[in-house]
Amino acid sequence: MALSINQHLLKGCHRALSSCKVFRCEPSKQLCTKGFHSTTSVKLDSDTSDTGGGGFGPPFGLEFGDDYLSTNYGSLSDLVTISSSPPKNTRVVVCGGGMVGSALLYHLAKLGWANDVVLIDKDNLGSETSWRGSGFLGGVKLSKVEMQTQRSTQDLVQELTRQGHDTGWQQTGSLHLARCRPRLTHFRKMSAIAQARGTECHMLSPREVEDLCPILSTDDLVGAMWVPDDGVCHPYRLTRTLMQIANKMGAQVVEHCEVNKVVVKENKVVGVETNKGIIECEIFINAAGTWARHIGLLSEPIVRVPIHPAHHYCLETFPLETIDLAMPAIRDPDGNIYLREYCGGLMAGTFDRVSVPAHVPGVTDTQSSDDRVSGPDWDHFQPALSQILHRVPCMSKAVLRKLDSSPCGYSPDGKWITGMSAEVENYYVAAGLKNGGSNAALGLAEVLAVWVTEGAPPVDTYELEVSRFLPAHNNYKFLSDRVTEVPGTHYSIQYPFPDFQSARCLRMSPIFPRMKQQGAVFGQVMGYERPSYFKDVDTSDESHEAPFTPTLNNSFSMPPWFDYTEREYKACRETCGLLDYSSFTKFDIYSQDESVVPWLQYLCSNDVNIPVGGIIHTGLQNAWGGYENDCSLARTAPNHYMMIAPTIQQTRCNAWLRRHLPKDGSIISNDVTSMFTAICIMGPKSKAVLSAVTDFDLSTKSFPFFSYRDIDVGFANGIRAMNLTHTGELGWVLYIPNEFALHVYESLRQAGVPHGLRPAGYYAMRSLRVERFYAFWGQDLDSNTTPLECGRTFRVKLDKPIDFIGREALLRQQEEGARRLYVQLLLDDHDHRVDAWPWGGEPIYRDGQFVGVTTTTGYGYSLKNLVCLGFIRNYNSRGEMIAVTPEYVLDGVYEVDIAGIRYPASVSLRSPTLPATEAASADERYLATQF
């Protein structure tokens, strides 16, 4: 390889070196499959200069040798039969030849579809970013589905290795370093749930870290977490192996095959147009990595895959004498760096706190994968290098092999993306795996392959599904702004209620400015700004615009907003609170005749044939009885319903309804979320406040609980009022046409002054509903939770001869018994002002045995205690889940593990009796959970 000097880089390097030490460059020899060639390396020796500063400078634009690409491992065509053209027809087309696409090809072949699947890629196979990943396997996640995916990936790699396949697997263990106490608490939370689920974890002291890995500097550490069964692989060799196995089983592979269009008819995939011809197919899987968003735009309707690439920097050295080949895989999240042994040297990378967006395929460039591997930007990498040298002092003697800057795709929330698209049936997505995906690719591909072949995922995957996003999330400017922050969150401390600071103020209700003026601190859900709580502000000068304040939580103990939330809670329980529910998902569902009724009866598990003006709570179950959605239906006319669903259900529920609509267009479902502002007025004084601004009779006889009316408020008309609050407190939710929203809000505020009305946020609402034992979808309920498990059998029409989706599965479960039950736990011997709080995801123990995990938690201001909701399981002596009875639940002695400390807890299967408040009504007697 020729030696080249870039004068532009040279000038930039002189600037970068102004505060750095100088290092000598030495030529070296390097062997590859093409023979010996001359390369240039850089030796990092801090002793060669006495100039000040830290870190080291860039390699003066010198070109590095690279023994990591496919040419150094032989030709891929020697192992894989690469077809020159795709087949005319097949069952499945996998787009993308990276690790995820190769893993999908492997799993589909293993499931018997080898002769029905083809993988296509626009470039040379082996050039994808994921073939160059870090190779980390294992690790610990608080999320169950993410943890399962990572463990499954590691198990599969180990199984392939035992079968004699080349994966590069080494069981090195993983070492997670902590420089501060909050990080250590975070690790203790992770260790607690990991151990409960069967993963061995140990908390180490700094001295134990030094003994385990002597090359590390430990002076600034407060501890670490050690996961001994973790390891590393070689991404290139693993990906090549997966493709080779699938290919030998009959799966076809085509390179230089570029997608021009995904053909859709009647909202289903029917084919793929490529530069090498048309492939007729039934299923298309977009596993195109950083190109996934661009590929999504090549269908009609377009499929939104919100991915934006950011530069990921990874450094490799030549062999070092001080490196143990079995050294642990090291994560130093407080320094935003990771390290591992690689070919006798070190591989070190970073997840930047502030990342640099990379070129966006189809928008800002049309480069090939090889071209998109950028040259080193040493100015940007300098902070990470300083951290690496600080943590591993022997790196100062290292000779660099290369510094790569490869584009890695990130989703807006930093999680992986999978599942069937909301826009087109049989169009699946697997993307957003960050740095290559070796840690999750095989597990995620296995889940998706089962989904493709069997019609449903084997586990609940909502938090990873593409349906968790809105069309707005696919906006290029939104993504480019958000991606500067997302990579850094990969190593951030996972405090409760995390939120992003970038790409904010996207969706706002008309009353947003008023709430901001009143001191609202906002959290973002589905792009919607919602008040989390209200802090103290001076509201006397309304001419001065208040600043936008996003939530920022940085404590695992009593949060800084505790007192603010307490007074909002008390207003909702004792006087009157005003909450913004505008983000709730809303649908108008109707037909010309009353055919909408039997259609909804089939979709809903509760009896929706209620009188006009009535409201019913119901689930939309799937075939196995789980909750696809949990909603309220108001019958506004004989042929018209309004559906209210959770905020996070907007895309998912819309897709579910649309896929079940009759093809003749006789039933219409419209998403009207953005047409209405929703204001909840809650508390014993709410009737007095609302009565002051409407002439409608609000008496229980005229406007009973769980009923709907069209009313006037102030000067506004057409207000859809519902007598419920979703928390169990007395009150109404008003669905207001947006043009009337400010007027209605101000009218209620002024009318509420004599009654102590106070604005309230979602943290107060959370405390109210947790205390009342109310389950929410996405927090407590998911697609695997059935009504029998969460105490909602009374909401299911099993006693009526009306068919609905999931009926047969629920009848079987009713006969066999539920294998888990929803419970409420109150902590004992816990000081909420001093001790760490439960925030969800804590292990629950019964008589010393792990039986479940908390879902939602919160402080109960009436109960004066921390409240945990969660599910309890029953295991026999063989570790198998068996039926759970109320007697089993109530007979046990319970503990909740909070960051490694087990606190005793009392259990209940019914909502507690709270202290009575003024104007107690039917709301006070309604029990959302009943066993």
PDB file of C-alpha atoms in Angstrom, residues 475-696:
ATOM      1  CA  ASN A 475     -38.321  13.708   9.337  1.00  0.00           C
ATOM      2  CA  TYR A 476     -34.745  14.226   8.145  1.00  0.00           C
ATOM      3  CA  LYS A 477     -34.100  17.384  10.173  1.00  0.00           C
ATOM      4  CA  PHE A 478     -35.579  15.822  13.299  1.00  0.00           C
ATOM      5  CA  LEU A 479     -33.333  12.782  12.901  1.00  0.00           C
ATOM      6  CA  SER A 480     -30.185  14.788  12.179  1.00  0.00           C
ATOM      7  CA  ASP A 481     -30.765  16.869  15.306  1.00  0.00           C
ATOM      8  CA  ARG A 482     -31.582  13.888  17.534  1.00  0.00           C
ATOM      9  CA  VAL A 483     -28.675  11.720  16.351  1.00  0.00           C
ATOM     10  CA  THR A 484     -26.174  14.152  17.864  1.00  0.00           C
ATOM     11  CA  GLU A 485     -27.446  13.052  21.290  1.00  0.00           C
ATOM     12  CA  VAL A 486     -28.519   9.421  20.870  1.00  0.00           C
ATOM     13  CA  PRO A 487     -25.114   7.631  20.697  1.00  0.00           C
ATOM     14  CA  GLY A 488     -24.020   9.248  23.967  1.00  0.00           C
ATOM     15  CA  THR A 489     -27.071   7.860  25.776  1.00  0.00           C
ATOM     16  CA  HIS A 490     -25.786   4.341  25.119  1.00  0.00           C
ATOM     17  CA  TYR A 491     -23.404   4.805  28.048  1.00  0.00           C
ATOM     18  CA  SER A 492     -25.424   7.288  30.090  1.00  0.00           C
ATOM     19  CA  ILE A 493     -26.692   6.403  33.559  1.00  0.00           C
ATOM     20  CA  GLN A 494     -30.263   5.205  33.149  1.00  0.00           C
ATOM     21  CA  TYR A 495     -31.984   7.453  35.618  1.00  0.00           C
ATOM     22  CA  PRO A 496     -35.780   7.185  35.995  1.00  0.00           C
ATOM     23  CA  PHE A 497     -37.930   8.727  33.256  1.00  0.00           C
ATOM     24  CA  PRO A 498     -35.063   9.462  30.866  1.00  0.00           C
ATOM     25  CA  ASP A 499     -35.719  12.036  28.188  1.00  0.00           C
ATOM     26  CA  PHE A 500     -33.871  13.663  25.317  1.00  0.00           C
ATOM     27  CA  GLN A 501     -32.882  17.311  25.245  1.00  0.00           C
ATOM     28  CA  SER A 502     -32.604  17.504  21.437  1.00  0.00           C
ATOM     29  CA  ALA A 503     -35.359  17.770  18.805  1.00  0.00           C
ATOM     30  CA  ARG A 504     -37.947  19.049  21.278  1.00  0.00           C
ATOM     31  CA  CYS A 505     -41.147  21.097  20.940  1.00  0.00           C
ATOM     32  CA  LEU A 506     -42.294  19.028  17.985  1.00  0.00           C
ATOM     33  CA  ARG A 507     -45.908  18.324  18.999  1.00  0.00           C
ATOM     34  CA  MET A 508     -47.624  20.742  21.361  1.00  0.00           C
ATOM     35  CA  SER A 509     -51.230  21.301  22.334  1.00  0.00           C
ATOM     36  CA  PRO A 510     -52.715  24.806  21.956  1.00  0.00           C
ATOM     37  CA  ILE A 511     -52.504  25.265  25.733  1.00  0.00           C
ATOM     38  CA  PHE A 512     -48.755  24.562  25.761  1.00  0.00           C
ATOM     39  CA  PRO A 513     -47.783  28.283  26.080  1.00  0.00           C
ATOM     40  CA  ARG A 514     -50.132  28.750  29.039  1.00  0.00           C
ATOM     41  CA  MET A 515     -48.775  25.705  30.858  1.00  0.00           C
ATOM     42  CA  LYS A 516     -45.214  26.809  30.165  1.00  0.00           C
ATOM     43  CA  GLN A 517     -46.070  30.192  31.673  1.00  0.00           C
ATOM     44  CA  GLN A 518     -47.369  28.422  34.779  1.00  0.00           C
ATOM     45  CA  GLY A 519     -44.074  26.615  35.349  1.00  0.00           C
ATOM     46  CA  ALA A 520     -44.622  23.344  33.513  1.00  0.00           C
ATOM     47  CA  VAL A 521     -41.632  21.035  33.216  1.00  0.00           C
ATOM     48  CA  PHE A 522     -42.183  18.917  30.126  1.00  0.00           C
ATOM     49  CA  GLY A 523     -41.577  15.311  29.192  1.00  0.00           C
ATOM     50  CA  GLN A 524     -41.829  14.083  25.620  1.00  0.00           C
ATOM     51  CA  VAL A 525     -43.893  11.035  24.619  1.00  0.00           C
ATOM     52  CA  MET A 526     -44.426  10.184  20.943  1.00  0.00           C
ATOM     53  CA  GLY A 527     -42.998  13.613  20.187  1.00  0.00           C
ATOM     54  CA  TYR A 528     -45.701  15.270  22.344  1.00  0.00           C
ATOM     55  CA  GLU A 529     -44.714  17.732  25.058  1.00  0.00           C
ATOM     56  CA  ARG A 530     -46.666  16.915  28.242  1.00  0.00           C
ATOM     57  CA  PRO A 531     -46.256  18.537  31.661  1.00  0.00           C
ATOM     58  CA  SER A 532     -44.526  16.156  34.052  1.00  0.00           C
ATOM     59  CA  TYR A 533     -44.970  18.569  36.950  1.00  0.00           C
ATOM     60  CA  PHE A 534     -45.205  22.306  37.655  1.00  0.00           C
ATOM     61  CA  LYS A 535     -42.456  24.137  39.487  1.00  0.00           C
ATOM     62  CA  ASP A 536     -42.786  27.473  41.300  1.00  0.00           C
ATOM     63  CA  VAL A 537     -42.631  30.495  39.010  1.00  0.00           C
ATOM     64  CA  ASP A 538     -43.654  34.123  39.148  1.00  0.00           C
ATOM     65  CA  THR A 539     -46.826  34.306  37.042  1.00  0.00           C
ATOM     66  CA  SER A 540     -47.583  37.975  37.744  1.00  0.00           C
ATOM     67  CA  ASP A 541     -45.892  39.199  34.549  1.00  0.00           C
ATOM     68  CA  GLU A 542     -47.599  37.317  31.742  1.00  0.00           C
ATOM     69  CA  SER A 543     -45.998  39.566  29.127  1.00  0.00           C
ATOM     70  CA  HIS A 544     -42.666  37.806  29.716  1.00  0.00           C
ATOM     71  CA  GLU A 545     -42.420  34.506  27.859  1.00  0.00           C
ATOM     72  CA  ALA A 546     -41.347  31.658  30.123  1.00  0.00           C
ATOM     73  CA  PRO A 547     -38.510  29.423  28.922  1.00  0.00           C
ATOM     74  CA  PHE A 548     -39.128  25.850  27.831  1.00  0.00           C
ATOM     75  CA  THR A 549     -37.993  23.470  30.587  1.00  0.00           C
ATOM     76  CA  PRO A 550     -37.568  19.752  29.824  1.00  0.00           C
ATOM     77  CA  THR A 551     -37.486  17.125  32.551  1.00  0.00           C
ATOM     78  CA  LEU A 552     -34.067  16.110  33.798  1.00  0.00           C
ATOM     79  CA  ASN A 553     -33.958  13.400  36.445  1.00  0.00           C
ATOM     80  CA  ASN A 554     -30.622  12.559  38.045  1.00  0.00           C
ATOM     81  CA  SER A 555     -31.454  10.579  41.155  1.00  0.00           C
ATOM     82  CA  PHE A 556     -32.384   6.999  42.052  1.00  0.00           C
ATOM     83  CA  SER A 557     -33.718   8.183  45.416  1.00  0.00           C
ATOM     84  CA  MET A 558     -36.383  10.735  46.295  1.00  0.00           C
ATOM     85  CA  PRO A 559     -36.660  12.922  43.189  1.00  0.00           C
ATOM     86  CA  PRO A 560     -36.341  16.735  43.255  1.00  0.00           C
ATOM     87  CA  TRP A 561     -39.935  17.068  42.069  1.00  0.00           C
ATOM     88  CA  PHE A 562     -41.369  15.111  45.031  1.00  0.00           C
ATOM     89  CA  ASP A 563     -42.882  18.137  46.777  1.00  0.00           C
ATOM     90  CA  TYR A 564     -44.252  19.642  43.544  1.00  0.00           C
ATOM     91  CA  THR A 565     -45.983  16.386  42.683  1.00  0.00           C
ATOM     92  CA  GLU A 566     -47.353  16.049  46.210  1.00  0.00           C
ATOM     93  CA  ARG A 567     -49.268  19.318  46.042  1.00  0.00           C
ATOM     94  CA  GLU A 568     -50.588  18.449  42.566  1.00  0.00           C
ATOM     95  CA  TYR A 569     -51.682  15.053  43.854  1.00  0.00           C
ATOM     96  CA  LYS A 570     -53.462  16.667  46.799  1.00  0.00           C
ATOM     97  CA  ALA A 571     -55.253  19.071  44.485  1.00  0.00           C
ATOM     98  CA  CYS A 572     -56.567  16.150  42.424  1.00  0.00           C
ATOM     99  CA  ARG A 573     -57.664  14.306  45.580  1.00  0.00           C
ATOM    100  CA  GLU A 574     -58.861  17.166  47.793  1.00  0.00           C
ATOM    101  CA  THR A 575     -59.770  20.180  45.625  1.00  0.00           C
ATOM    102  CA  CYS A 576     -59.299  20.301  41.860  1.00  0.00           C
ATOM    103  CA  GLY A 577     -56.514  19.603  39.379  1.00  0.00           C
ATOM    104  CA  LEU A 578     -56.228  20.478  35.701  1.00  0.00           C
ATOM    105  CA  LEU A 579     -54.270  18.088  33.445  1.00  0.00           C
ATOM    106  CA  ASP A 580     -53.441  18.065  29.739  1.00  0.00           C
ATOM    107  CA  TYR A 581     -54.445  14.717  28.176  1.00  0.00           C
ATOM    108  CA  SER A 582     -54.047  15.955  24.600  1.00  0.00           C
ATOM    109  CA  SER A 583     -51.429  13.353  23.700  1.00  0.00           C
ATOM    110  CA  PHE A 584     -53.920  10.495  24.172  1.00  0.00           C
ATOM    111  CA  THR A 585     -54.589   8.611  20.939  1.00  0.00           C
ATOM    112  CA  LYS A 586     -58.065   9.306  19.522  1.00  0.00           C
ATOM    113  CA  PHE A 587     -60.014   7.604  16.724  1.00  0.00           C
ATOM    114  CA  ASP A 588     -63.441   8.238  15.238  1.00  0.00           C
ATOM    115  CA  ILE A 589     -64.866   4.895  14.056  1.00  0.00           C
ATOM    116  CA  TYR A 590     -68.157   4.823  12.170  1.00  0.00           C
ATOM    117  CA  SER A 591     -70.262   3.354   9.362  1.00  0.00           C
ATOM    118  CA  GLN A 592     -73.283   4.401   7.280  1.00  0.00           C
ATOM    119  CA  ASP A 593     -75.453   1.817   8.992  1.00  0.00           C
ATOM    120  CA  GLU A 594     -74.813   0.095  12.321  1.00  0.00           C
ATOM    121  CA  SER A 595     -72.364  -2.460  10.884  1.00  0.00           C
ATOM    122  CA  VAL A 596     -69.637  -0.810  12.950  1.00  0.00           C
ATOM    123  CA  VAL A 597     -71.128  -2.485  16.030  1.00  0.00           C
ATOM    124  CA  PRO A 598     -70.589  -6.164  15.067  1.00  0.00           C
ATOM    125  CA  TRP A 599     -67.203  -5.226  13.609  1.00  0.00           C
ATOM    126  CA  LEU A 600     -66.093  -3.726  16.947  1.00  0.00           C
ATOM    127  CA  GLN A 601     -67.653  -6.634  18.811  1.00  0.00           C
ATOM    128  CA  TYR A 602     -65.257  -8.941  16.973  1.00  0.00           C
ATOM    129  CA  LEU A 603     -62.237  -6.728  17.667  1.00  0.00           C
ATOM    130  CA  CYS A 604     -63.054  -5.940  21.321  1.00  0.00           C
ATOM    131  CA  SER A 605     -63.211  -8.349  24.234  1.00  0.00           C
ATOM    132  CA  ASN A 606     -65.853  -6.332  26.126  1.00  0.00           C
ATOM    133  CA  ASP A 607     -69.444  -5.873  24.978  1.00  0.00           C
ATOM    134  CA  VAL A 608     -69.446  -2.604  23.027  1.00  0.00           C
ATOM    135  CA  ASN A 609     -73.144  -2.659  22.188  1.00  0.00           C
ATOM    136  CA  ILE A 610     -73.907  -0.073  24.856  1.00  0.00           C
ATOM    137  CA  PRO A 611     -76.477   2.736  24.790  1.00  0.00           C
ATOM    138  CA  VAL A 612     -75.617   5.925  22.930  1.00  0.00           C
ATOM    139  CA  GLY A 613     -73.873   8.180  25.440  1.00  0.00           C
ATOM    140  CA  GLY A 614     -72.246   5.263  27.256  1.00  0.00           C
ATOM    141  CA  ILE A 615     -68.530   4.523  27.724  1.00  0.00           C
ATOM    142  CA  ILE A 616     -66.942   1.103  27.988  1.00  0.00           C
ATOM    143  CA  HIS A 617     -63.388   0.054  28.856  1.00  0.00           C
ATOM    144  CA  THR A 618     -62.193  -2.776  26.650  1.00  0.00           C
ATOM    145  CA  GLY A 619     -59.174  -4.584  25.382  1.00  0.00           C
ATOM    146  CA  LEU A 620     -58.375  -5.438  21.788  1.00  0.00           C
ATOM    147  CA  GLN A 621     -56.939  -8.915  22.207  1.00  0.00           C
ATOM    148  CA  ASN A 622     -54.744 -10.898  19.848  1.00  0.00           C
ATOM    149  CA  ALA A 623     -55.163 -14.556  18.963  1.00  0.00           C
ATOM    150  CA  TRP A 624     -53.526 -15.737  22.199  1.00  0.00           C
ATOM    151  CA  GLY A 625     -55.596 -13.394  24.372  1.00  0.00           C
ATOM    152  CA  GLY A 626     -52.958 -10.700  24.968  1.00  0.00           C
ATOM    153  CA  TYR A 627     -53.616  -6.980  24.849  1.00  0.00           C
ATOM    154  CA  GLU A 628     -52.869  -5.450  21.462  1.00  0.00           C
ATOM    155  CA  ASN A 629     -54.545  -2.338  22.832  1.00  0.00           C
ATOM    156  CA  ASP A 630     -56.388  -1.236  25.969  1.00  0.00           C
ATOM    157  CA  CYS A 631     -58.830   1.576  25.377  1.00  0.00           C
ATOM    158  CA  SER A 632     -62.078   3.375  26.183  1.00  0.00           C
ATOM    159  CA  LEU A 633     -64.938   3.492  23.678  1.00  0.00           C
ATOM    160  CA  ALA A 634     -67.604   6.203  23.843  1.00  0.00           C
ATOM    161  CA  ARG A 635     -70.702   5.576  21.731  1.00  0.00           C
ATOM    162  CA  THR A 636     -71.536   9.007  20.364  1.00  0.00           C
ATOM    163  CA  ALA A 637     -74.273   7.823  17.942  1.00  0.00           C
ATOM    164  CA  PRO A 638     -75.845   4.499  16.921  1.00  0.00           C
ATOM    165  CA  ASN A 639     -73.240   4.160  14.146  1.00  0.00           C
ATOM    166  CA  HIS A 640     -70.334   6.137  15.670  1.00  0.00           C
ATOM    167  CA  TYR A 641     -67.739   5.504  18.397  1.00  0.00           C
ATOM    168  CA  MET A 642     -64.833   7.532  19.698  1.00  0.00           C
ATOM    169  CA  MET A 643     -61.873   5.453  20.839  1.00  0.00           C
ATOM    170  CA  ILE A 644     -59.386   6.764  23.421  1.00  0.00           C
ATOM    171  CA  ALA A 645     -56.139   4.798  23.622  1.00  0.00           C
ATOM    172  CA  PRO A 646     -52.683   5.263  25.201  1.00  0.00           C
ATOM    173  CA  THR A 647     -50.408   7.885  23.659  1.00  0.00           C
ATOM    174  CA  ILE A 648     -47.867   5.289  22.546  1.00  0.00           C
ATOM    175  CA  GLN A 649     -50.581   3.360  20.679  1.00  0.00           C
ATOM    176  CA  GLN A 650     -51.161   5.940  17.946  1.00  0.00           C
ATOM    177  CA  THR A 651     -49.282   4.175  15.147  1.00  0.00           C
ATOM    178  CA  ARG A 652     -49.728   0.632  16.443  1.00  0.00           C
ATOM    179  CA  CYS A 653     -53.474   0.880  17.048  1.00  0.00           C
ATOM    180  CA  ASN A 654     -54.049   2.633  13.717  1.00  0.00           C
ATOM    181  CA  ALA A 655     -52.325  -0.249  11.917  1.00  0.00           C
ATOM    182  CA  TRP A 656     -54.277  -2.874  13.888  1.00  0.00           C
ATOM    183  CA  LEU A 657     -57.631  -1.255  13.079  1.00  0.00           C
ATOM    184  CA  ARG A 658     -56.763  -0.680   9.419  1.00  0.00           C
ATOM    185  CA  ARG A 659     -55.680  -4.294   8.890  1.00  0.00           C
ATOM    186  CA  HIS A 660     -59.044  -5.509  10.157  1.00  0.00           C
ATOM    187  CA  LEU A 661     -61.230  -3.069   8.225  1.00  0.00           C
ATOM    188  CA  PRO A 662     -63.571  -4.627   5.663  1.00  0.00           C
ATOM    189  CA  LYS A 663     -62.275  -4.287   2.108  1.00  0.00           C
ATOM    190  CA  ASP A 664     -65.542  -2.734   0.873  1.00  0.00           C
ATOM    191  CA  GLY A 665     -64.927   0.507   2.785  1.00  0.00           C
ATOM    192  CA  SER A 666     -68.164   0.174   4.757  1.00  0.00           C
ATOM    193  CA  ILE A 667     -66.426   1.063   8.034  1.00  0.00           C
ATOM    194  CA  ILE A 668     -64.194   4.103   8.495  1.00  0.00           C
ATOM    195  CA  SER A 669     -61.486   4.595  11.137  1.00  0.00           C
ATOM    196  CA  ASN A 670     -59.976   8.071  11.328  1.00  0.00           C
ATOM    197  CA  ASP A 671     -57.076   9.130  13.536  1.00  0.00           C
ATOM    198  CA  VAL A 672     -58.311  12.396  15.085  1.00  0.00           C
ATOM    199  CA  THR A 673     -55.571  12.715  17.716  1.00  0.00           C
ATOM    200  CA  SER A 674     -54.393  16.080  16.378  1.00  0.00           C
ATOM    201  CA  MET A 675     -57.915  17.512  16.024  1.00  0.00           C
ATOM    202  CA  PHE A 676     -58.710  17.686  19.731  1.00  0.00           C
ATOM    203  CA  THR A 677     -57.133  19.172  22.831  1.00  0.00           C
ATOM    204  CA  ALA A 678     -57.971  17.032  25.855  1.00  0.00           C
ATOM    205  CA  ILE A 679     -58.241  18.666  29.283  1.00  0.00           C
ATOM    206  CA  CYS A 680     -58.955  16.636  32.393  1.00  0.00           C
ATOM    207  CA  ILE A 681     -60.539  18.432  35.337  1.00  0.00           C
ATOM    208  CA  MET A 682     -60.166  16.158  38.351  1.00  0.00           C
ATOM    209  CA  GLY A 683     -61.056  16.194  42.044  1.00  0.00           C
ATOM    210  CA  PRO A 684     -63.999  16.648  44.413  1.00  0.00           C
ATOM    211  CA  LYS A 685     -64.375  20.331  43.392  1.00  0.00           C
ATOM    212  CA  SER A 686     -64.340  19.555  39.659  1.00  0.00           C
ATOM    213  CA  LYS A 687     -68.129  19.549  39.377  1.00  0.00           C
ATOM    214  CA  ALA A 688     -68.341  23.005  40.949  1.00  0.00           C
ATOM    215  CA  VAL A 689     -65.692  24.362  38.593  1.00  0.00           C
ATOM    216  CA  LEU A 690     -67.192  22.850  35.445  1.00  0.00           C
ATOM    217  CA  SER A 691     -70.702  23.920  36.456  1.00  0.00           C
ATOM    218  CA  ALA A 692     -69.522  27.528  36.541  1.00  0.00           C
ATOM    219  CA  VAL A 693     -68.675  27.478  32.814  1.00  0.00           C
ATOM    220  CA  THR A 694     -71.439  25.280  31.376  1.00  0.00           C
ATOM    221  CA  ASP A 695     -75.219  25.259  31.565  1.00  0.00           C
ATOM    222  CA  PHE A 696     -75.341  21.505  31.103  1.00  0.00           C
TER     223      PHE A 696
END
